[in-house]
Amino acid sequence: MLTLDCPYCGLAKDETELSYGGEAHLKRHGPGSSAAEMEEYLFTRENPKGLHFERWRCSAGCGKWFHAARCTVTMEVFGTYAAQTFEPPAEIKKAITAKRPGWTWRNFQ
Amino acid sequence: MSEPYVSVARLDGIAMITVRADLADKAVVKAVKTSTGMTVPATASALMDGDSGLGWMSPDELLVVCPETERAATVDGLTANLSKSHALVVDVSDARAVFELKGAAVRDVLAKLVPTDTHTDALPQNALRRTRFGQVAGAFWFQDATTVRIVCFRSVADYMHRMLDQSTAAGSEVFAT
Ligand SMILES: [Zn+2]
């Protein structure tokens, strides 16, 4: 069972109280974008064995969307953070670096 | 048949009003205080006094509970006092059902139904939790140490009532008394 802390409720919420929202930090390409950008936005997803960034919603709680950084192998959670950001905040990156030195994920490191 | 070890009652005459507004906004907090005489509760908590009270539902959602008789006046008061804020006041009483559980083992009954930690260390008496009860969404808070009120959508009230009756039936105690 995956347990994530909702950054808005400040509470530990278990997987059954949350809804999964897919990969985090996707750049939305709209009208006027190239076919390649549109393909990237719609279909191209990371599928890592290890560190991953995801969107989750506190659906049986406060209803807010948030982000989570976790390991898909060990289920270790490095942290959760607000939805209103384009990349993981410094403290999340620091927490990951402490456990997974030299990590990279898409353009982040 | 013997009595349930925690009593279950569906309550009538309790109104619920949802306020959507930024609860960190001082003007909103002041308007709520002026309208209800009560202070906006801290994150994930409730301030209840009998059938009146406030509950924190999310950073921008407040639950206002009041007796049915004060329903219209409370809606009007909140609407007027929040008119200058980016806010929405909606009477949701008819969309909801309220249940009351009463008994020393009330936390054990909750523990059967919700994924929330119901130990006193994790769930203080002033807590309000939005979670799920079995298959349906619901929220609960404590009226006192042995009394819990649960709110859910009226459309699932029958499911909730049967589930609460089953979970409080004599013989289904979690710990022997
Ligand atoms: Zn939440």
Coordinates of N, CA and C in Angstrom, one line a residue, chain A residues 11-60:
Chain A
L11 N -1.8 15.6 5.9 CA -2.1 14.2 6.5 C -1.6 13.1 5.6
A12 N -1.2 12.0 6.2 CA -0.9 10.8 5.4 C -2.1 10.2 4.8
K13 N -2.2 10.1 3.5 CA -3.4 9.5 2.8 C -3.0 8.2 2.2
D14 N -3.8 7.2 2.3 CA -3.4 6.0 1.6 C -3.9 5.9 0.2
E15 N -3.4 5.0 -0.5 CA -3.6 5.0 -2.0 C -5.1 5.0 -2.3
T16 N -5.9 4.3 -1.5 CA -7.4 4.2 -1.7 C -8.1 5.5 -1.6
E17 N -7.4 6.5 -0.9 CA -8.1 7.8 -0.8 C -7.6 8.8 -1.9
L18 N -6.7 8.3 -2.7 CA -6.1 9.2 -3.7 C -6.4 8.7 -5.1
S19 N -6.3 9.6 -6.1 CA -6.4 9.2 -7.5 C -5.1 9.5 -8.2
Y20 N -4.7 8.6 -9.1 CA -3.5 8.7 -9.8 C -3.7 9.6 -11.0
G21 N -2.8 10.6 -11.2 CA -3.0 11.5 -12.3 C -1.9 11.5 -13.4
G22 N -1.2 10.4 -13.5 CA -0.2 10.3 -14.5 C 1.1 11.0 -14.2
E23 N 2.0 11.1 -15.3 CA 3.3 11.6 -15.1 C 3.2 13.1 -14.8
A24 N 4.2 13.6 -14.0 CA 4.2 15.0 -13.6 C 5.0 15.9 -14.6
H25 N 4.8 17.1 -14.5 CA 5.6 18.1 -15.2 C 5.6 18.0 -16.7
L26 N 4.5 17.6 -17.3 CA 4.4 17.5 -18.8 C 4.2 18.9 -19.3
K27 N 4.8 19.3 -20.4 CA 4.6 20.6 -21.0 C 3.4 20.4 -22.0
R28 N 2.4 21.2 -21.8 CA 1.2 21.1 -22.6 C 1.5 21.9 -23.9
H29 N 1.4 21.2 -25.0 CA 1.6 21.8 -26.3 C 0.2 22.0 -26.9
G30 N -0.2 23.2 -27.3 CA -1.5 23.5 -27.8 C -1.5 23.8 -29.3
P31 N -2.5 24.5 -29.7 CA -2.6 24.9 -31.2 C -1.3 25.6 -31.6
G32 N -0.9 25.3 -32.8 CA 0.3 26.0 -33.3 C 1.6 25.2 -33.1
S33 N 1.5 24.2 -32.3 CA 2.7 23.4 -32.0 C 2.9 22.4 -33.1
S34 N 4.2 21.9 -33.2 CA 4.5 20.9 -34.2 C 3.9 19.5 -33.9
A35 N 3.8 18.7 -34.9 CA 3.3 17.3 -34.8 C 4.2 16.6 -33.8
A36 N 5.5 16.8 -33.8 CA 6.4 16.1 -32.9 C 6.1 16.5 -31.4
E37 N 5.9 17.9 -31.2 CA 5.6 18.3 -29.9 C 4.2 17.8 -29.4
M38 N 3.3 17.7 -30.2 CA 2.0 17.2 -29.9 C 2.1 15.7 -29.5
E39 N 2.9 15.0 -30.3 CA 3.1 13.6 -30.0 C 3.7 13.4 -28.6
E40 N 4.7 14.2 -28.4 CA 5.4 14.2 -27.1 C 4.4 14.5 -25.9
Y41 N 3.6 15.5 -26.1 CA 2.7 15.8 -25.0 C 1.6 14.7 -24.8
L42 N 1.1 14.2 -25.9 CA 0.0 13.2 -25.8 C 0.5 11.8 -25.4
F43 N 1.6 11.4 -26.0 CA 1.9 10.0 -25.9 C 3.2 9.6 -25.2
T44 N 4.2 10.4 -25.3 CA 5.6 10.0 -24.8 C 5.7 10.1 -23.3
R45 N 5.9 9.0 -22.7 CA 5.9 9.0 -21.2 C 7.2 8.3 -20.8
E46 N 7.7 8.7 -19.6 CA 8.8 8.0 -19.0 C 8.2 6.7 -18.4
N47 N 9.0 5.7 -18.3 CA 8.5 4.5 -17.6 C 9.7 3.9 -16.8
P48 N 10.1 4.7 -15.8 CA 11.4 4.4 -15.2 C 11.3 3.2 -14.2
K49 N 12.4 2.5 -14.1 CA 12.6 1.5 -13.0 C 13.4 2.3 -11.9
G50 N 12.7 3.0 -11.0 CA 13.4 3.8 -10.1 C 12.7 5.1 -9.8
L51 N 13.4 6.2 -9.8 CA 12.9 7.5 -9.5 C 11.8 7.9 -10.5
H52 N 10.7 8.4 -10.0 CA 9.6 8.9 -10.9 C 8.9 10.1 -10.2
F53 N 8.4 10.9 -11.1 CA 7.6 12.1 -10.6 C 6.1 11.9 -11.1
E54 N 5.2 12.0 -10.2 CA 3.8 11.7 -10.6 C 2.8 12.8 -10.1
R55 N 1.6 12.8 -10.7 CA 0.6 13.7 -10.2 C -0.4 12.8 -9.4
W56 N -0.9 13.3 -8.3 CA -1.9 12.6 -7.5 C -2.9 13.6 -7.0
R57 N -4.1 13.1 -6.8 CA -5.2 13.9 -6.3 C -5.7 13.4 -5.0
C58 N -5.9 14.3 -4.0 CA -6.5 13.9 -2.7 C -8.0 13.8 -2.9
S59 N -8.4 12.7 -3.6 CA -9.8 12.7 -4.1 C -10.8 12.4 -3.0
A60 N -10.5 11.6 -2.0 CA -11.4 11.3 -0.9 C -11.0 12.2 0.3

